Coordinates of C-alpha atoms in Angstrom, one line a residue:
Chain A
X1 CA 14.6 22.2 7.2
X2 CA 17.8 24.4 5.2
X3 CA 20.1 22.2 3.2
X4 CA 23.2 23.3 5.2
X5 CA 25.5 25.0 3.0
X6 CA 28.3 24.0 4.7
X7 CA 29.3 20.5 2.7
X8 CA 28.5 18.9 -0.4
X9 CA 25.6 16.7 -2.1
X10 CA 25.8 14.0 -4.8
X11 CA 23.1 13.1 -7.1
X12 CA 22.9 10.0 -5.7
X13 CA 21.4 11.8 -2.5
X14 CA 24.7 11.6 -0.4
X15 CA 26.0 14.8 1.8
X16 CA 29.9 14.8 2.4
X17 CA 31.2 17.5 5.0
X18 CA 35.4 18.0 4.9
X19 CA 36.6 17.9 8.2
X20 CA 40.3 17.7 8.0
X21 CA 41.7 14.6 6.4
X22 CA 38.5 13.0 7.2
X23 CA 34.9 13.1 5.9
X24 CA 31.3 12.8 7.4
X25 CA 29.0 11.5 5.0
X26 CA 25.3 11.2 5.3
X27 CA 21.8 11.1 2.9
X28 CA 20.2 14.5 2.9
X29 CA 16.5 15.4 3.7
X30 CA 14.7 14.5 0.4
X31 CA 16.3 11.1 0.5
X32 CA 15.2 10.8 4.0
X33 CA 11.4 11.7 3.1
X34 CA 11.6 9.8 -0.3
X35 CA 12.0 6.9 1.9
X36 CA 9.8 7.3 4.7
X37 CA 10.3 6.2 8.0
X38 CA 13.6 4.6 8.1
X39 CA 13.6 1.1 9.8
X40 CA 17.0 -0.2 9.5
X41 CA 20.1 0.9 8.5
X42 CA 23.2 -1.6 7.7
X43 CA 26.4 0.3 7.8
X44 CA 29.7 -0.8 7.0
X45 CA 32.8 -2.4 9.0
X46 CA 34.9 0.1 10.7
X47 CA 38.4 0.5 8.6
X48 CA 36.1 -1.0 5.4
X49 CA 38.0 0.4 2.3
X50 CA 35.4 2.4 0.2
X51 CA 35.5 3.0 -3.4
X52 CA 33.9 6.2 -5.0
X53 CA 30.5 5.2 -6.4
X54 CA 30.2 1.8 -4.7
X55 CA 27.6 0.6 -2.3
X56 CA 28.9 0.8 1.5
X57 CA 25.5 0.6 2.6
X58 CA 21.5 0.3 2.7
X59 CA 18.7 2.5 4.2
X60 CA 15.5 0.7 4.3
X61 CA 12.1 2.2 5.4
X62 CA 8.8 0.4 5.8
X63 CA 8.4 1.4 2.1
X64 CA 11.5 1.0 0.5
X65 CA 15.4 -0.5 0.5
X66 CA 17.8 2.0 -1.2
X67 CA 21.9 1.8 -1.0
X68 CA 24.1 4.7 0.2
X69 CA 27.1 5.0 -2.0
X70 CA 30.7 6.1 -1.0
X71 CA 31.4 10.1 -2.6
X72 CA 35.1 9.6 -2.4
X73 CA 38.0 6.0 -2.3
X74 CA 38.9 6.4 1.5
X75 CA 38.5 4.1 5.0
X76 CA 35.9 4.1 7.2
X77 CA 37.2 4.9 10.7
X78 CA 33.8 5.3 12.2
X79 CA 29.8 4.8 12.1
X80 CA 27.2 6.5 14.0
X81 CA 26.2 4.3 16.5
X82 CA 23.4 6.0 17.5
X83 CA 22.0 5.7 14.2
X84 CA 22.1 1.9 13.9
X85 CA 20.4 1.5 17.2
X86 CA 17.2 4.3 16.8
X87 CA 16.8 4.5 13.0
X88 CA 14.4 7.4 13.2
X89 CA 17.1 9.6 14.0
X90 CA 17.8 9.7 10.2
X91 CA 14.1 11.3 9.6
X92 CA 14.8 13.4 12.8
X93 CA 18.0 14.9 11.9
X94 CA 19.4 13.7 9.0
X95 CA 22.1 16.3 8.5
X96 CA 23.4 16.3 11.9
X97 CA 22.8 13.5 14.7
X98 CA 21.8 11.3 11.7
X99 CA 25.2 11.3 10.1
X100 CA 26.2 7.8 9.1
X101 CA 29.9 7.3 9.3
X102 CA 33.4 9.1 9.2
X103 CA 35.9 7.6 6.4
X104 CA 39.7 8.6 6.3
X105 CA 40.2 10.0 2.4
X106 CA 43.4 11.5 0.5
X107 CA 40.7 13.6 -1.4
X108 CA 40.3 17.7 -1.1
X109 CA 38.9 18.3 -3.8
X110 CA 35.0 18.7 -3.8
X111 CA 34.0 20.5 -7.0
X112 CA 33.1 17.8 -8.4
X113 CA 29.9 17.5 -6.1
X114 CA 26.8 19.8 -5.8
X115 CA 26.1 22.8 -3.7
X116 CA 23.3 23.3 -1.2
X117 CA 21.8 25.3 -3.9
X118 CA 22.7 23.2 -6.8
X119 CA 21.2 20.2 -4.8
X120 CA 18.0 21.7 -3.8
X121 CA 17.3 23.4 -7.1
X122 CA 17.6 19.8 -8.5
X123 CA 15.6 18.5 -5.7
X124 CA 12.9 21.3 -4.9
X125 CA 11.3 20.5 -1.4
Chain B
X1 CA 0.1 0.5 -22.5
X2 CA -1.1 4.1 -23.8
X3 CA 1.3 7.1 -23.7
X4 CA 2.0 10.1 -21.1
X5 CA -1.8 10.9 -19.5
X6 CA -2.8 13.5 -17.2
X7 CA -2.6 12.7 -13.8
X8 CA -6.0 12.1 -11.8
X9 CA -7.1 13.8 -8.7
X10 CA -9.4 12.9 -6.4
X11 CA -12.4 15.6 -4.9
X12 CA -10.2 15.7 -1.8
X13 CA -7.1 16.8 -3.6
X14 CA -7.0 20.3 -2.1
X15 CA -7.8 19.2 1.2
X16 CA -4.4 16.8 1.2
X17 CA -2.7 19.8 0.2
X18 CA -4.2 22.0 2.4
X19 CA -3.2 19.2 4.9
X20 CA 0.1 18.8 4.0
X21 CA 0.3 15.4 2.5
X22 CA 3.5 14.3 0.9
X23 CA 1.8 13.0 -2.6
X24 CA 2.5 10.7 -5.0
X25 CA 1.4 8.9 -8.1
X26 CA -0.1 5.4 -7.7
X27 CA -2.2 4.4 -10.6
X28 CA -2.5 7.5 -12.3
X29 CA -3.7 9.1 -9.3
X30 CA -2.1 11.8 -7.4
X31 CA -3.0 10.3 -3.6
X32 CA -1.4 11.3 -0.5
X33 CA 1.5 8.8 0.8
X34 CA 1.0 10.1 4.4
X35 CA 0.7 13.3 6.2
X36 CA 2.8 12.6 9.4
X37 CA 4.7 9.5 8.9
X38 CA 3.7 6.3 7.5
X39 CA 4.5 3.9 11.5
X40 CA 2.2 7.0 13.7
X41 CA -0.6 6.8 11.0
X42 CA -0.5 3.1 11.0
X43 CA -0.5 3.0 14.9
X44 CA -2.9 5.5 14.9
X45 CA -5.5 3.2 12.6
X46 CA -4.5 0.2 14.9
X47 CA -5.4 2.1 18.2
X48 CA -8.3 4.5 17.2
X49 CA -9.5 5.8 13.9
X50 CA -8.5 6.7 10.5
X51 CA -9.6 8.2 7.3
X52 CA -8.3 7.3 4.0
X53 CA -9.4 8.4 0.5
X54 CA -9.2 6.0 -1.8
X55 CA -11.4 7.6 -4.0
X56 CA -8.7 6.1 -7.0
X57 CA -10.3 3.0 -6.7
X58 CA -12.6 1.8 -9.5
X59 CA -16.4 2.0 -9.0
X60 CA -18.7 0.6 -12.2
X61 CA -22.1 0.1 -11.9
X62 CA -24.1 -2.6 -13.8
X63 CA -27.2 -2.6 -14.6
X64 CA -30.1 -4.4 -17.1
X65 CA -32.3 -7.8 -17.1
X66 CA -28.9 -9.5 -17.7
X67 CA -26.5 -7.9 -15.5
X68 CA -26.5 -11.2 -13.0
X69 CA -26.0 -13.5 -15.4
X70 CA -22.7 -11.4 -17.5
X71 CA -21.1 -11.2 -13.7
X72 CA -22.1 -14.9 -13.3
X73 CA -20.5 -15.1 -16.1
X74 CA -17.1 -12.5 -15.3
X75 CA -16.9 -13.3 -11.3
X76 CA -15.5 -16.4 -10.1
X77 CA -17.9 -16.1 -6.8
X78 CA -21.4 -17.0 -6.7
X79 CA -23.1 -13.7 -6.6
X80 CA -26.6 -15.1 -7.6
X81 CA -28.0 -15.8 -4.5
X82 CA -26.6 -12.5 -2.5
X83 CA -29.5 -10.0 -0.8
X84 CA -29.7 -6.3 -1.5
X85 CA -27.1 -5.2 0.6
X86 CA -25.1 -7.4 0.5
X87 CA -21.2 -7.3 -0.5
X88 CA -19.0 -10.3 -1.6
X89 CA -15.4 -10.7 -2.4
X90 CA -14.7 -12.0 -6.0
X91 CA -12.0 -12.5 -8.5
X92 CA -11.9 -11.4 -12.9
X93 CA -10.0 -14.5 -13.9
X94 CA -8.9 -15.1 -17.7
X95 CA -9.0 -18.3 -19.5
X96 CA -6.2 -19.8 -18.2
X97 CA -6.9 -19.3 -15.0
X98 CA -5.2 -15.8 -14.6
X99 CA -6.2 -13.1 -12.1
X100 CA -7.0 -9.8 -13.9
X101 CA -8.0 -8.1 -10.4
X102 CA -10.0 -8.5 -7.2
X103 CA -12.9 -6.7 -6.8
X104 CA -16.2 -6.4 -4.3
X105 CA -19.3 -6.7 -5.7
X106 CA -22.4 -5.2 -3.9
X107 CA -26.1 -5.9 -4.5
X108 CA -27.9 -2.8 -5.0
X109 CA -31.6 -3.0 -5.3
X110 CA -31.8 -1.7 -8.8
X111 CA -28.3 -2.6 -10.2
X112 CA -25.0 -3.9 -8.9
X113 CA -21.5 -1.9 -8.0
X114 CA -17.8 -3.0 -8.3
X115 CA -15.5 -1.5 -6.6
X116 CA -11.8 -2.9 -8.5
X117 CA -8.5 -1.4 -8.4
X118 CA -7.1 1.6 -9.2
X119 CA -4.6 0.1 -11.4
X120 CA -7.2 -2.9 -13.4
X121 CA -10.5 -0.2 -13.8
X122 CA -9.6 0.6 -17.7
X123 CA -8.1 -3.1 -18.4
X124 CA -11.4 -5.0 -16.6
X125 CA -13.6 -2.4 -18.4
X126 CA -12.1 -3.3 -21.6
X127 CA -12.0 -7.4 -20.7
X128 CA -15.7 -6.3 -20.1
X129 CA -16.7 -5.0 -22.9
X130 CA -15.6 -8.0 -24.6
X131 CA -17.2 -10.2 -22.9
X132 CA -21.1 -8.6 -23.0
X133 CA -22.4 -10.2 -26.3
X134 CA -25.6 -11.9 -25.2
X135 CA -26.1 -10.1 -22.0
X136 CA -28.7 -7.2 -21.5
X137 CA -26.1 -5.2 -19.3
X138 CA -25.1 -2.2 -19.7
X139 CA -21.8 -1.1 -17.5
X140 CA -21.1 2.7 -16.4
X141 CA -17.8 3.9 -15.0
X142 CA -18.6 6.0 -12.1
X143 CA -15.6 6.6 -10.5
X144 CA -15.2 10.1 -11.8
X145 CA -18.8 11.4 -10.1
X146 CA -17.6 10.0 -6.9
X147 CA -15.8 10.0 -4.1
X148 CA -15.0 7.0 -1.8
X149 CA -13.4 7.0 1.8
X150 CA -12.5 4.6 4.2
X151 CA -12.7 5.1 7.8
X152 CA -11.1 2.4 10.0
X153 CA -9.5 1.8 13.4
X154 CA -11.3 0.0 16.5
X155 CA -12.9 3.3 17.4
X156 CA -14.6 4.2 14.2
X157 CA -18.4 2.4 14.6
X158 CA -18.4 4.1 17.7
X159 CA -18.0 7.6 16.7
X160 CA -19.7 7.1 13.2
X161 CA -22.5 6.1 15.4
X162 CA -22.7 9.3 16.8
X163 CA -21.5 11.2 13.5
X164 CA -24.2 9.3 10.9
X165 CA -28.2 10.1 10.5
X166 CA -28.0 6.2 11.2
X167 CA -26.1 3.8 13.1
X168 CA -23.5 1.9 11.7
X169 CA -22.9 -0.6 14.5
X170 CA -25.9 -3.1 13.4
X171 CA -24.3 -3.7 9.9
X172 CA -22.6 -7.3 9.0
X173 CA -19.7 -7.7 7.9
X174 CA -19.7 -7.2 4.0
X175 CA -22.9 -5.8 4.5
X176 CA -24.0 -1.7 3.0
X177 CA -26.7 0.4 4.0
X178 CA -27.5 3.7 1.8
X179 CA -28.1 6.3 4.4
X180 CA -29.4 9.9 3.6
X181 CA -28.4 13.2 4.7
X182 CA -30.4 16.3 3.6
X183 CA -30.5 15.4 -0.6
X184 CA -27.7 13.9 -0.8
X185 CA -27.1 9.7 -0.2
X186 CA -24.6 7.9 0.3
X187 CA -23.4 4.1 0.9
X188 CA -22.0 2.9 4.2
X189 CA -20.2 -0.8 3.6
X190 CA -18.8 -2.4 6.7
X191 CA -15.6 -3.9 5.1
X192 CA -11.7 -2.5 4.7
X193 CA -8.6 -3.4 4.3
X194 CA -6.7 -2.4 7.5
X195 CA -7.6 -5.6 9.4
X196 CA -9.3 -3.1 11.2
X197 CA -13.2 -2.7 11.9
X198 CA -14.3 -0.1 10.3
X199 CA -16.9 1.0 7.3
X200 CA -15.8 2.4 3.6
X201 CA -18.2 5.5 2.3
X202 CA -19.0 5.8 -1.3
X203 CA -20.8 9.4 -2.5
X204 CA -21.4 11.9 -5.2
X205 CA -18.3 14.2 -5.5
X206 CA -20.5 17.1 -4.0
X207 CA -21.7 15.4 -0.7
X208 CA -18.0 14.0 0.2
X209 CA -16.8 17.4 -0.3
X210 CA -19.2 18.5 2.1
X211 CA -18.8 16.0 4.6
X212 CA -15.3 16.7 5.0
X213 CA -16.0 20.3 5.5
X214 CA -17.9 18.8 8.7
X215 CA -15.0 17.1 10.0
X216 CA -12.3 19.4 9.0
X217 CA -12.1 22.8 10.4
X218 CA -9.1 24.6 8.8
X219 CA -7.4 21.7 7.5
X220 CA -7.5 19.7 10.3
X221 CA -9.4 17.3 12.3
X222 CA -10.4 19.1 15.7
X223 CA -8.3 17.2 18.4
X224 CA -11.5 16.0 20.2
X225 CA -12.3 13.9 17.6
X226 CA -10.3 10.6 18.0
X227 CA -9.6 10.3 14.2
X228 CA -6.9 11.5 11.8
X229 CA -6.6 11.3 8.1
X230 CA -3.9 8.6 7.1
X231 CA -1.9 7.6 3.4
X232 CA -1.7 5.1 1.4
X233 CA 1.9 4.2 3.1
X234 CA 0.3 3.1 6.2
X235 CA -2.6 1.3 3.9
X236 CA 0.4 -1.1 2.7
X237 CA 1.6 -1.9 6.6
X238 CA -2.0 -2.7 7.3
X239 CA -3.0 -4.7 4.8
X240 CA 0.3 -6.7 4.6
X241 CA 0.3 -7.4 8.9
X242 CA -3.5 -8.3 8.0
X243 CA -2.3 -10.8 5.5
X244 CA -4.4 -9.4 2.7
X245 CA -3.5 -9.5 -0.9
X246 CA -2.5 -6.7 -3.1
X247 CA -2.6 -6.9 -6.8
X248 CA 0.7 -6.2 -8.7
X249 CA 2.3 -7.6 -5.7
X250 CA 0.7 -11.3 -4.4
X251 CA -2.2 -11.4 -7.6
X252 CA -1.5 -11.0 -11.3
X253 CA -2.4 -12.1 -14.5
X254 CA 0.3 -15.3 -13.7
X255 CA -1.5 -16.4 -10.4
X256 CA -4.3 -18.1 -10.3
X257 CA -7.2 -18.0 -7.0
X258 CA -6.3 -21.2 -5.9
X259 CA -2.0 -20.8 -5.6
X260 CA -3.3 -17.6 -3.8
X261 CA -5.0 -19.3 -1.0
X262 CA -8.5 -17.8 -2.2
X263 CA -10.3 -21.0 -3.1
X264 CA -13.0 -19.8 -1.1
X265 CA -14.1 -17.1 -3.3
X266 CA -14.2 -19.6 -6.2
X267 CA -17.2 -21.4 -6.8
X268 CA -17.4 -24.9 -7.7
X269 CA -21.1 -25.2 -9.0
X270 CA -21.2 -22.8 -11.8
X271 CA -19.1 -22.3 -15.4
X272 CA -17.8 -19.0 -16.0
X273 CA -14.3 -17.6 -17.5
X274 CA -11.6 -19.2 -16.3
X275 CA -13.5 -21.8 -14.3
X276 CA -11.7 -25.2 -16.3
X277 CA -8.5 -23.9 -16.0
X278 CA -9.0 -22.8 -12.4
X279 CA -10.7 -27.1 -11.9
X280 CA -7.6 -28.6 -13.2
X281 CA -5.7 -26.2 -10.6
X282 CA -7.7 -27.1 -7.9
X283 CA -7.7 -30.6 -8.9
X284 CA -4.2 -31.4 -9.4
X285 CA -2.9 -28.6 -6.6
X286 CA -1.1 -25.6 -7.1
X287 CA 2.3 -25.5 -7.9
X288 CA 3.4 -22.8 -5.8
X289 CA 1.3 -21.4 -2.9
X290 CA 1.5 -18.0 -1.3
X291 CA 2.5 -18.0 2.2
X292 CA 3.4 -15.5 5.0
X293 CA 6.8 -14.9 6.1
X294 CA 8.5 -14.3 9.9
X295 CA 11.6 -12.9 8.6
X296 CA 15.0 -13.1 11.1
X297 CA 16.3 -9.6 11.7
X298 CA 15.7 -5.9 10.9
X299 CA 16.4 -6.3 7.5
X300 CA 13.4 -6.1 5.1
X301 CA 12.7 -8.3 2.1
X302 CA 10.9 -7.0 -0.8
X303 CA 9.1 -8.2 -3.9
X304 CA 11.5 -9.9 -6.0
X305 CA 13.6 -11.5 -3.9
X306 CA 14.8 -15.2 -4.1
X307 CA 13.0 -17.7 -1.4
X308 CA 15.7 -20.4 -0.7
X309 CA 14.9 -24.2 0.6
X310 CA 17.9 -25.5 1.7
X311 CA 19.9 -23.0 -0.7
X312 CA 18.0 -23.5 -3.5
X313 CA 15.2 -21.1 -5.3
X314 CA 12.3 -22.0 -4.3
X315 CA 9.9 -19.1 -4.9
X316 CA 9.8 -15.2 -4.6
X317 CA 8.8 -12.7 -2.2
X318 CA 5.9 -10.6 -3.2
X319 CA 5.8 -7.8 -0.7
X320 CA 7.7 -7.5 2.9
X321 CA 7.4 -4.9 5.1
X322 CA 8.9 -4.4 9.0
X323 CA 5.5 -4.8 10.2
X324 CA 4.8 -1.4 12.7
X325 CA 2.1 -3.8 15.1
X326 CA 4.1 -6.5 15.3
X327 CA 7.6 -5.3 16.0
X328 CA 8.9 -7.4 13.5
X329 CA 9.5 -8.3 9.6
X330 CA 7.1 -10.1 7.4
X331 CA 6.8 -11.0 3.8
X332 CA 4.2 -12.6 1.7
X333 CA 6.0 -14.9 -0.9
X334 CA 4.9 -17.6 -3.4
X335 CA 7.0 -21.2 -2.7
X336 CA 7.1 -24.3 -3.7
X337 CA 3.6 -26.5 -2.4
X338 CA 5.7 -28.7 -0.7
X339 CA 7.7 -25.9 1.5
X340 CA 4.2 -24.0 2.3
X341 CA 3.4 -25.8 5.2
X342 CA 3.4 -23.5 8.4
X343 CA 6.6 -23.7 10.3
X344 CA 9.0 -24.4 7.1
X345 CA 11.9 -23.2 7.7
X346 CA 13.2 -21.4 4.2
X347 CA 15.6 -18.4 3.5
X348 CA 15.1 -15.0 2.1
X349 CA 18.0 -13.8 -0.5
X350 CA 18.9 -10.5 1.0
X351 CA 21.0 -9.2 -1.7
X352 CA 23.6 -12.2 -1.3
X353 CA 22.8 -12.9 3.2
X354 CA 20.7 -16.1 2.8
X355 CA 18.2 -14.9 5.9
X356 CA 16.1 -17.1 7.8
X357 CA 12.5 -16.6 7.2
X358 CA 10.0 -19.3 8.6
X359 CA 6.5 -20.0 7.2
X360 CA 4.0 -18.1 9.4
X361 CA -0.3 -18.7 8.9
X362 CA -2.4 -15.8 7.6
X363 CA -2.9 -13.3 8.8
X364 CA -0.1 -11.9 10.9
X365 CA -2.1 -9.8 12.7
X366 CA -5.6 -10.3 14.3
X367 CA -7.6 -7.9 15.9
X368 CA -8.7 -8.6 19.3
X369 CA -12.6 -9.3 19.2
X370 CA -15.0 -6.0 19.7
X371 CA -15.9 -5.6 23.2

């Protein structure tokens, strides 16, 4: 599966896709398999204020617990349903059905985070 | 510990790559996690048959006029009085009482083999080594000139029945056969760790090589045969549902055999290292016992965590798992003596959400009786 070059990674295993004033954020493939079969996945109240760096959340497999942190400050306005109720999906798809929530942020800009390339050349798969 | 060391690959190395196993390191070892997902190869174990290597794990032979009496000596089971071909169960304790690892001992008609773990083989032979003045023993670390499989999953006597020079089905449990194919031997041992039936296979390097040629074909198991290889990953879910005990996580050096519910493989009519400490234990009770854990909710605890009695500590989770069989999530945890009754209700610190957790027997998981 291509890291889609179409949003950012964080070293912390986080993808964020701009969509307007909002964000989708999700964990990216190597997370995903570095965990295994995801079990569970506890995501955050809707219109939950995030900080950059801080734990919104956890992924837990049937081999490991590991906590999603927020890229940017901003609002969660939604979470992916679908995820919460059939976990696998994240191992399915993890960069497109598997998405994990949508947070409302004043940020734009992104350089800060890595590219598809920078990403996978960091994290060879 | 010592510094930076090569890792170790098994004789089926290629063939996991070949495979496409997703490997890691565990021990040392490079060993394949799983090849197509931890919760299929663990339901495919449960429902018909799987292979593992676990060729990482420690084989050492002893051998000599004196090699009953130094394990006598080293084992806390009574190994004495075992048949050739027979395998027992049996812990390396320390002075005090400690666990240094479980192992399975297995009465060969010339000498005797221990299989111990991966992680314990250099620190038990060392603990050994120590421990020889007096003995005519002399141990030998085989684990490098062999190879060592297990094959488990309700299906597997069956078709290994068929597969084998010689049927499986008419070993005990904890019993071994050597069987012979061609010039090369090998051991059949019906025991596991899967709460599965099933046999484990120990051989020269050569001939396991060689008998995976026979059941791969180009990297894969044909789809006729009803078996498929399986990781280490699912290994964990299997032993854990089956309530067994993994060193590092429910045994170490700070448990003893008696907080860890193995009294059994302890015996009370002979002296040997460890064995006062391990009276006094038995004699005035553990302080802490281990126990299994039903867990409320999806969330999974994991070793580490804080076991609450009414809000306050009272003991730690050792593994936890959400166990694939059993559609639910279990832990194994060490509490208090007077909490381990079955049925205790307790709580499991999930980072901060005091969850409830109830004290379940062992095992979790039972297989249903062969037919």
């Amino acid at each position: 599966m291509a890291t889609p070059s179409d949003r950012f990674y964080t070293s912390t295993h986080e993808w964020i896709k701009p969509q307007g004033d909002s964000v989708v954020v999700g964990i990216s493939k190597f997370a995903v398999d570095e965990l295994t079969d995801v079990t569970y996945v506890e995501m955050p109240a809707i219109g939950r204020k995030l900080v950059a760096g801080k734990a919104f959340g956890e992924v837990e497999s049937v081999k490991a617990t590991s906590e999603i942190y927020a890229p940017v400050d901003g609002e969660v306005i939604e979470v992916n349903q679908a995820v919460k109720d059939d976990p696998s999906l994240l191992n399915q798809d993890p960069y497109d059905r598997g998405w994990l929530i949508k947070m409302r942020t004043a940020a734009t800009d992104f350089s800060s985070f890595l590219t598809a390339e920078k990403y996978d050349a960091a994290h060879p798969h | 510990m010592s510094e930076q060391k090569k890792t170790l690959r098994t004789p089926f190395y290629d063939l996991h790559i070949q495979t496409g196993a997703k490997m890691v390191d565990f021990a040392g070892w490079e060993m394949p996690l799983l090849y197509r997902g931890i919760i299929p190869e663990h339901q495919q174990t449960r429902s018909a048959a799987s292979v593992f290597d676990v060729s990482h794990m420690g084989r050492l032979e002893f051998r000599g006029d004196g090699a009953v009496d130094f394990l006598e000596h080293v084992l806390t089971r009574k190994i004495r009085n075992a048949a050739v071909g027979q395998s027992l169960y049996s812990l390396v304790c320390h002075d005090r009482g400690g666990i240094l690892d479980d192992v399975i001992v297995s009465r060969y008609e010339k000498h005797w083999l221990m299989v111990c773990n991966a992680s314990n083989r250099e620190k038990l032979l060392a603990w050994f080594s120590r421990h020889t003045a007096g003995y005519a023993v002399t141990i030998k670390d085989e684990t490098m000139n062999t190879a060592m499989v297990a094959v488990q999953g309700p299906k597997v006597i069956g078709l290994l029945d068929e597969l084998l020079p010689e049927p499986v089905s008419d070993l005990k449990r904890y019993h071994f056969k050597v069987q012979r194919y061609l010039f090369f031997s090998f051991t059949v041992f019906r025991s596991g760790y899967t709460g599965e039936d099933g046999v484990e296979i120990i051989c020269g390097t050569k001939a396991a090589q060689m008998g995976m040629g026979f059941l791969f074909k180009q990297g894969k198991i044909p789809a006729e045969v009803p078996m498929q290889p399986a990781g280490l990953g699912c290994r964990d879910t299997l032993r854990l549902e089956a309530g067994m005990p993994l060193y590092g996580h429910e045994l170490d050096e700070s448990r003893d055999p008696i907080s860890a519910g193995l009294s059994w493989a302890v015996a009370a009519d002979k002296a040997f290292v460890g064995s006062d400490a391990i009276a006094r234990i038995r004699a005035e009770g553990p302080s802490q016992k281990l126990v299994g854990l039903l867990v409320d909710g999806p969330r999974t605890p994991r070793q580490g965590m804080a076991v609450l009695s009414g809000g306050k500590p009272a003991g730690v989770v050792t593994s936890g798992t959400a166990g694939p069989t059993l559609g639910r999530t279990i832990a194994m945890a060490y509490v208090d003596a007077p909490q381990a009754a079955a049925g205790t209700e307790l709580a499991v610190d999930l980072r901060g959400a005091a969850t409830r957790a109830v004290v379940s027997p062992l095992p979790f998981y039972r297989r249903t009786a062969a037919s």
